[in-house]
Amino acid sequence: MSALPKNLGELRHGQWSEEKIAERSVRQELRENLVRKMEEGEPLFAGVHGYDDTVIPQIVNATLSRHHFILLGLRGQAKSRILRGLVGFLDTQVPFIAGCEIHDNPYRPLCRVCRDRIATEGDATPIAWLARDQRFVEKLATPDVTIADMIGDVDPIKAARTGKNLSDELTIHYGLLPRANRGIFAINELPDLAGKIQVGLFNIMQEGDVQIKGYPVRLALDVLLVFTANPEDYTARGKIITPLKDRIGSEIRTHYPATVAEGMSITAQESWTAREGKRRVAVPDYIREVVEEVAFQAREDKRVDRRSGVSQRLPISTLENVLSSAEQRAIRNRDSSIVARVSDIYSAIPSMTGKFELEYEGELRGAENIARELIRAAAGKTFSKYFANANFQAVIQWFEIGGELKIPAHASSAELLGQLKKIQGLFEHLEALGVRAKDDAAVQSSAAEFILEGLWAHKRINRSEERGFFAEARKGPEPRDPRENPGRAPRRQFN
Ligand SMILES: [Zn+2]
């Protein structure tokens, strides 16, 4: 691109002429660029998965309608990412009057300073340029946010001294919203904003007139206002003033990934797994599935508070910690390559417990115990996917005739493989996990451990901290073979 115009006179000729941009609002700009992107088949929200048929079409409609809008969703549903992604629909740069705190449009300045300047300097008025990522302002709403923070403040003493009228813009210290002029202003957790500020926002959306300390101030700002909120807080009576709700053009609901596969692709994208260093550290697919399934189990669990939700950050940080646990073992054992195991998921519990809120029943049980139970359930479900029709009778029998296996947390792969190999019939099942006899010890032992974990999750064998894996205790006179007793439903089959 050739050099950008440096003053108002230069700006008048070319693509930023008065005719082209004087009346072009931010929302019109977003609309035009969105239309162009769609016509050219460009991706709209890079890196956002699972929203192609739900959230994204609604955001497109809101943008085409030039609406202010709100995303309603639980935590960890990519709301902030989507709002930041709107920056991609802005022009690469826009001109403003150099030095203006509120980035005045060169043809329609709001502030007195700029109007005075144009009156005296005319076409020589210097122009500066605003890049698109400077045009996104984000604020987390909290109850202590004030009108001064958000909209601005007036200084009555200064006004008196300079002999200006109190409503004169010269005496305003601009807050966040005016500074977002000609850009996008995102307010997260809108219901936490005090009613008084909501009124201020509404006034700006409505007329551009707002009262500061009782003085009327005209601020006809050009902004797209976008919000996020927890759906229950937003709909709770009295949390949002009705006229503000009325002015929000669209309410768009976000959601968690619909399938484990979708969740896994988000987690794979967002987690830091490309570790530097000389060791090859890998996380097998079945481990990634268990990690993702933990989040799905938690979202369904009655002991977990559904109103606050279970963030996608749970599987993301868990996966990172799973990998770190494997990495730690590799470094300590001086292994050149190591593969994450189910036990690494248990080691990652510290990255799970802060990611969900518990109901009373859950509180009694404790977050760590809940996490353990979620992992067990997730391992069981993942195991069922891979081994729906497998026969594990030989493995179970090995334990029933007294076999026990304790896996020390930091056992090297070779050590562990030696132990696992003693279990009859276990290794013939590894192929279902895509593991072959020629694969290295780390790959094989991780897969074998996963099978034992799955059998434990389905109560086919037992496991404890002290003993490791051992036989499931026989309960009373239960028949050895369900076929001996046709009147009774066979227990769940995995053999
Ligand atoms: Zn100005």
XYZ file of C-alpha atoms and ligand atoms in Angstrom:
496
model
C 0.000 0.000 0.000
C 1.240 3.481 -0.822
C 1.882 5.974 1.976
C -1.251 6.827 3.939
C -2.580 10.397 3.839
C -1.075 12.522 6.595
C -3.497 15.396 6.730
C -7.133 16.124 6.111
C -6.441 17.649 2.677
C -4.684 14.487 1.439
C -7.406 12.324 2.969
C -10.133 13.984 0.936
C -8.944 12.384 -2.289
C -9.136 8.613 -2.635
C -10.692 5.777 -0.699
C -11.148 7.755 2.534
C -13.037 10.675 1.015
C -15.708 12.468 2.977
C -18.361 10.836 0.851
C -17.016 7.361 1.664
C -16.380 7.515 5.390
C -18.107 10.511 6.967
C -21.312 8.568 7.608
C -19.884 5.066 7.642
C -20.466 3.704 11.143
C -18.477 0.904 12.738
C -21.471 -1.369 12.403
C -21.808 -0.536 8.709
C -18.085 -1.205 8.268
C -18.419 -4.615 9.977
C -21.387 -5.435 7.788
C -19.610 -4.529 4.548
C -16.486 -6.500 5.389
C -18.526 -9.496 6.518
C -20.464 -9.510 3.244
C -17.206 -9.390 1.302
C -15.686 -12.227 3.357
C -18.727 -14.409 2.798
C -18.787 -13.651 -0.920
C -15.156 -14.675 -1.163
C -15.738 -17.788 0.949
C -13.238 -16.765 3.606
C -13.437 -18.429 7.018
C -15.318 -16.156 9.428
C -14.116 -17.231 12.860
C -10.849 -19.105 12.543
C -10.247 -21.554 15.377
C -13.844 -21.669 16.600
C -15.167 -25.250 16.412
C -18.639 -26.697 16.624
C -20.552 -23.452 16.073
C -20.878 -23.582 12.278
C -24.573 -24.428 12.313
C -25.600 -22.737 15.529
C -23.785 -19.710 16.916
C -21.983 -18.402 13.831
C -25.054 -18.010 11.582
C -26.730 -16.036 14.379
C -23.738 -13.744 14.769
C -23.709 -13.225 11.016
C -27.379 -12.228 11.135
C -26.769 -9.843 14.028
C -23.862 -8.248 12.179
C -25.776 -7.941 8.915
C -28.580 -6.319 10.924
C -26.027 -3.899 12.478
C -27.196 -5.017 15.921
C -25.558 -4.714 19.269
C -25.702 -8.256 20.641
C -25.078 -10.456 23.645
C -23.619 -13.967 23.881
C -25.351 -16.010 26.568
C -23.447 -19.015 27.729
C -21.684 -20.847 30.512
C -18.026 -20.467 31.237
C -15.485 -21.750 28.774
C -17.723 -21.617 25.690
C -15.417 -19.425 23.594
C -17.542 -16.302 24.112
C -14.583 -13.968 24.521
C -12.774 -15.554 21.614
C -15.741 -14.948 19.343
C -16.053 -11.319 20.398
C -12.340 -10.750 19.797
C -12.780 -12.444 16.440
C -15.077 -9.606 15.360
C -11.933 -7.520 14.951
C -11.347 -9.506 11.758
C -14.377 -7.773 10.207
C -12.923 -4.302 10.726
C -10.969 -2.381 8.080
C -7.217 -2.927 8.389
C -6.927 0.733 9.372
C -9.063 3.828 9.669
C -8.082 7.513 9.784
C -8.714 9.689 12.825
C -7.721 13.168 13.915
C -4.203 12.880 15.297
C -4.013 13.169 19.066
C -7.752 12.772 19.659
C -8.455 10.633 22.728
C -11.676 9.334 21.251
C -10.328 8.764 17.736
C -12.625 11.251 16.089
C -13.784 10.682 12.553
C -11.969 13.391 10.553
C -15.202 14.480 8.900
C -17.478 14.240 11.947
C -15.472 15.130 15.055
C -17.366 14.812 18.339
C -14.989 16.624 20.624
C -14.584 20.350 20.919
C -10.784 20.188 20.606
C -11.021 18.545 17.188
C -13.759 20.844 15.962
C -11.703 23.875 17.001
C -8.627 22.448 15.383
C -10.300 21.851 12.035
C -11.710 25.354 12.177
C -8.220 26.856 12.540
C -5.995 24.377 10.667
C -8.403 23.269 7.945
C -6.958 20.754 5.477
C -3.608 20.859 7.265
C -5.160 19.111 10.291
C -2.951 16.048 10.850
C -4.424 12.577 10.436
C -3.325 9.460 12.309
C -4.241 5.813 11.682
C -5.868 3.249 13.876
C -5.105 -0.431 13.281
C -7.958 -2.898 13.703
C -6.644 -4.540 16.858
C -6.471 -1.139 18.566
C -10.196 -0.858 18.051
C -11.296 -3.548 20.475
C -11.839 -2.609 24.112
C -12.859 -5.227 26.640
C -14.102 -4.788 30.193
C -15.060 -7.341 32.798
C -18.103 -5.987 34.609
C -17.923 -5.965 38.384
C -20.271 -4.251 40.834
C -17.642 -1.610 41.685
C -17.284 -0.287 38.122
C -18.304 3.387 38.181
C -19.736 5.836 35.657
C -16.345 7.559 35.765
C -14.578 4.290 34.744
C -17.036 3.445 32.070
C -18.218 6.716 30.612
C -16.211 9.542 32.104
C -16.028 12.244 34.678
C -16.274 15.999 34.782
C -14.027 18.244 36.812
C -16.190 21.083 38.180
C -13.168 23.011 39.524
C -11.347 22.955 36.231
C -14.532 23.945 34.481
C -15.035 26.874 36.852
C -11.426 27.995 36.454
C -11.494 28.007 32.676
C -14.905 29.652 32.681
C -16.347 26.821 30.644
C -19.819 25.482 30.981
C -19.804 22.267 32.991
C -21.337 20.326 30.151
C -18.561 21.421 27.830
C -16.575 18.447 26.546
C -13.316 20.182 27.418
C -13.804 19.253 31.046
C -14.505 15.558 30.495
C -12.064 12.864 31.455
C -13.110 10.128 29.098
C -13.871 6.658 30.408
C -13.454 3.331 28.618
C -16.502 3.568 26.410
C -15.684 6.916 24.737
C -12.130 5.680 24.258
C -13.610 2.746 22.342
C -15.242 5.216 19.951
C -15.087 3.929 16.354
C -14.410 0.432 17.565
C -15.921 -2.522 19.375
C -16.648 -2.348 23.081
C -17.121 -5.701 24.798
C -18.505 -5.977 28.322
C -18.161 -9.390 29.912
C -20.656 -10.532 32.557
C -23.084 -7.679 31.906
C -25.449 -8.561 34.818
C -22.685 -7.636 37.272
C -22.818 -4.033 36.096
C -24.618 -1.639 38.469
C -28.028 -0.430 37.309
C -26.786 3.164 37.093
C -24.112 2.213 34.569
C -26.612 0.172 32.602
C -28.721 3.324 32.334
C -25.654 5.209 31.076
C -25.003 2.545 28.454
C -28.584 2.596 27.360
C -28.540 6.391 27.004
C -25.486 6.207 24.805
C -27.024 3.493 22.650
C -30.263 5.419 22.441
C -29.490 9.103 21.966
C -25.845 9.712 22.627
C -26.814 11.874 25.580
C -25.593 10.883 28.969
C -25.544 12.465 32.396
C -22.351 12.700 34.353
C -22.701 13.925 37.934
C -26.082 15.271 36.913
C -24.739 17.316 34.001
C -25.958 16.456 30.522
C -23.132 15.565 28.147
C -23.556 14.806 24.484
C -21.540 11.799 23.380
C -22.873 10.467 20.099
C -20.348 7.651 20.030
C -19.873 5.303 17.113
C -19.365 1.866 18.672
C -20.548 -1.684 18.381
C -21.513 -2.848 21.856
C -21.233 -6.550 22.512
C -21.807 -8.346 25.779
C -21.516 -11.719 27.437
C -23.507 -13.135 30.319
C -24.381 -16.335 32.094
C -27.909 -17.147 30.814
C -29.439 -17.550 34.262
C -28.016 -14.282 35.550
C -29.181 -12.501 32.431
C -32.757 -13.693 32.612
C -33.026 -13.298 36.395
C -35.539 -10.579 37.072
C -34.061 -7.220 37.892
C -30.491 -7.976 36.859
C -30.674 -6.092 33.572
C -32.700 -2.907 33.184
C -35.477 -3.473 30.679
C -34.665 -0.588 28.301
C -31.092 -1.849 27.934
C -32.307 -5.377 27.213
C -34.613 -3.858 24.650
C -31.753 -2.187 22.819
C -29.695 -5.365 22.510
C -30.599 -6.564 19.045
C -29.867 -10.269 19.439
C -29.384 -12.755 22.246
C -27.211 -15.576 21.006
C -26.767 -18.782 22.995
C -23.418 -20.527 23.023
C -22.946 -24.156 24.023
C -20.383 -26.811 24.838
C -19.144 -29.162 22.114
C -21.875 -31.588 21.099
C -19.592 -34.599 20.670
C -16.404 -35.880 22.273
C -14.684 -35.685 18.865
C -15.589 -31.987 18.575
C -14.356 -31.341 22.103
C -11.115 -33.159 21.330
C -10.407 -30.938 18.350
C -10.912 -27.802 20.463
C -8.725 -29.214 23.221
C -6.025 -30.249 20.751
C -5.996 -26.758 19.276
C -5.969 -24.881 22.561
C -3.635 -26.966 24.679
C 0.114 -26.643 24.706
C 1.394 -30.048 23.731
C 4.297 -29.268 21.385
C 6.937 -29.408 24.100
C 10.474 -28.434 23.269
C 13.345 -30.691 24.264
C 14.936 -33.885 23.070
C 12.399 -36.326 24.468
C 9.523 -37.556 22.390
C 6.466 -37.207 24.595
C 3.179 -38.452 23.190
C -0.426 -38.668 24.310
C -2.300 -41.627 22.765
C -5.768 -40.987 21.362
C -7.527 -43.099 23.999
C -5.944 -40.916 26.720
C -7.117 -37.759 24.931
C -10.585 -39.294 24.730
C -10.672 -40.050 28.445
C -9.568 -36.479 29.215
C -12.336 -35.063 27.029
C -14.882 -37.519 28.380
C -14.106 -36.291 31.918
C -15.554 -32.902 30.916
C -18.614 -34.563 29.373
C -19.152 -36.677 32.495
C -18.777 -33.595 34.712
C -21.355 -31.650 32.675
C -23.838 -34.493 33.250
C -23.018 -35.115 36.892
C -25.757 -34.064 39.309
C -23.170 -33.229 41.947
C -21.643 -30.582 39.677
C -23.359 -27.187 39.485
C -24.878 -26.914 36.029
C -25.635 -23.218 36.221
C -21.975 -22.404 36.265
C -21.030 -25.167 33.852
C -17.802 -27.030 33.204
C -15.419 -24.979 31.172
C -13.658 -26.293 28.083
C -10.569 -25.144 29.969
C -10.942 -28.304 32.077
C -9.877 -30.756 29.343
C -7.420 -28.179 27.969
C -5.428 -27.724 31.164
C -5.871 -31.372 32.125
C -4.322 -32.494 28.855
C -1.385 -30.157 29.427
C -0.880 -31.563 32.905
C -1.215 -35.165 31.675
C 1.574 -34.472 29.250
C 3.666 -32.802 31.951
C 3.227 -35.796 34.234
C 4.514 -38.046 31.445
C 7.306 -35.589 30.789
C 8.289 -35.556 34.457
C 8.509 -39.358 34.456
C 10.607 -39.315 31.288
C 13.065 -36.851 32.764
C 13.360 -38.683 36.091
C 13.773 -42.080 34.438
C 16.068 -40.697 31.742
C 13.753 -42.215 29.153
C 14.203 -40.944 25.613
C 10.540 -41.369 24.808
C 7.535 -41.642 27.013
C 3.837 -42.008 26.457
C 1.095 -40.647 28.696
C -0.794 -43.230 30.763
C -4.125 -43.324 32.552
C -2.263 -42.758 35.812
C -1.117 -39.408 34.406
C -4.767 -38.349 34.226
C -5.056 -38.937 37.971
C -1.875 -36.929 38.433
C -3.612 -34.087 36.585
C -6.453 -33.769 39.119
C -5.097 -30.406 40.375
C -5.973 -28.933 36.977
C -9.562 -30.230 37.205
C -10.807 -29.376 40.675
C -10.972 -25.608 40.118
C -12.879 -25.970 36.849
C -16.243 -26.960 38.281
C -18.434 -25.784 41.140
C -20.020 -28.452 43.304
C -23.544 -28.835 44.567
C -24.011 -29.620 48.261
C -23.826 -33.364 47.695
C -20.597 -32.898 45.779
C -19.129 -30.658 48.470
C -19.647 -33.457 50.965
C -17.784 -35.862 48.736
C -14.955 -33.397 48.018
C -13.694 -32.082 44.694
C -10.790 -34.487 44.494
C -12.960 -37.562 45.040
C -15.435 -36.289 42.475
C -12.594 -35.833 40.004
C -11.417 -39.414 40.612
C -14.902 -40.737 40.024
C -15.249 -38.712 36.851
C -11.975 -40.110 35.518
C -13.057 -43.641 36.327
C -16.395 -43.167 34.582
C -14.685 -41.534 31.613
C -12.170 -44.373 31.352
C -15.017 -46.897 31.483
C -16.928 -45.181 28.722
C -13.885 -44.814 26.494
C -12.945 -48.438 27.142
C -16.415 -49.547 26.007
C -15.944 -47.767 22.688
C -12.790 -49.690 21.881
C -13.706 -53.054 23.401
C -17.442 -53.533 22.932
C -17.063 -57.157 21.842
C -13.771 -58.183 23.378
C -13.402 -61.202 25.662
C -11.305 -60.495 28.734
C -12.003 -63.753 30.558
C -8.344 -64.817 30.538
C -7.204 -61.529 32.033
C -9.871 -61.619 34.729
C -8.999 -65.188 35.571
C -5.360 -64.281 36.028
C -6.436 -61.944 38.805
C -8.960 -64.428 40.195
C -6.287 -67.041 40.760
C -4.397 -64.542 42.865
C -2.561 -62.262 40.437
C -1.904 -58.711 41.606
C -0.218 -55.808 39.927
C 0.903 -52.596 41.544
C 2.057 -49.887 39.188
C 4.448 -47.501 40.934
C 3.727 -43.920 39.866
C 7.176 -43.330 38.423
C 7.924 -46.805 37.052
C 9.901 -46.744 33.851
C 8.206 -48.119 30.750
C 10.480 -51.146 30.581
C 9.844 -52.003 34.220
C 6.111 -51.618 33.803
C 6.056 -53.608 30.576
C 7.821 -56.491 32.328
C 5.135 -56.532 35.032
C 2.222 -56.246 32.614
C 3.524 -59.037 30.377
C 2.885 -61.520 33.171
C -0.852 -61.049 32.787
C -2.162 -63.731 30.490
C -4.214 -62.664 27.517
C -3.747 -58.954 28.091
C -1.476 -58.063 25.204
C -3.608 -59.698 22.523
C -6.098 -56.837 23.050
C -3.649 -54.035 22.336
C -4.362 -54.077 18.630
C -7.810 -52.576 19.196
C -5.960 -49.493 20.456
C -3.761 -49.431 17.359
C -0.773 -50.778 19.289
C 1.455 -53.568 17.936
C 4.022 -55.897 19.465
C 6.853 -54.040 17.734
C 5.878 -50.710 19.324
C 8.131 -49.472 22.082
C 7.641 -50.295 25.742
C 6.069 -46.935 26.591
C 3.355 -47.311 23.948
C 2.572 -50.903 24.894
C 2.545 -50.416 28.644
C 0.287 -47.347 28.416
C -2.218 -49.312 26.326
C -2.118 -52.307 28.670
C -2.634 -50.094 31.716
C -5.618 -48.469 30.010
C -7.224 -51.891 29.555
C -6.786 -52.705 33.247
C -8.268 -49.338 34.154
C -11.233 -50.036 31.867
C -11.820 -53.442 33.460
C -11.712 -51.804 36.864
C -14.136 -49.071 35.740
C -16.550 -51.860 34.759
C -15.951 -53.675 38.051
C -14.450 -56.736 36.397
C -11.316 -56.393 38.489
C -10.522 -54.357 41.567
C -8.023 -51.656 42.307
C -6.762 -49.868 45.395
C -4.007 -47.461 46.301
C -2.170 -50.074 48.364
C -2.557 -53.214 46.268
C -2.882 -51.923 42.735
C -5.024 -54.152 40.507
C -6.421 -57.373 41.986
C -9.428 -59.643 41.668
C -12.943 -58.307 42.223
C -14.345 -59.811 45.409
C -17.024 -62.379 44.746
C -20.335 -61.378 46.254
C -22.203 -64.260 47.884
C -23.417 -67.178 45.833
C -23.495 -65.398 42.485
C -23.327 -68.011 39.727
C -20.009 -68.211 37.932
C -21.638 -68.304 34.541
C -24.856 -66.371 33.941
C -25.966 -69.078 31.488
C -26.352 -71.477 34.434
C -29.192 -69.306 35.616
C -31.395 -68.291 32.686
C -33.966 -66.560 34.900
C -31.527 -63.826 35.743
C -30.341 -61.045 33.456
C -26.665 -61.492 32.641
C -24.485 -58.776 34.054
C -23.026 -56.307 31.603
C -20.812 -58.221 29.213
C -17.294 -57.306 28.316
C -15.993 -60.830 27.949
Zn -11.501 14.733 19.011
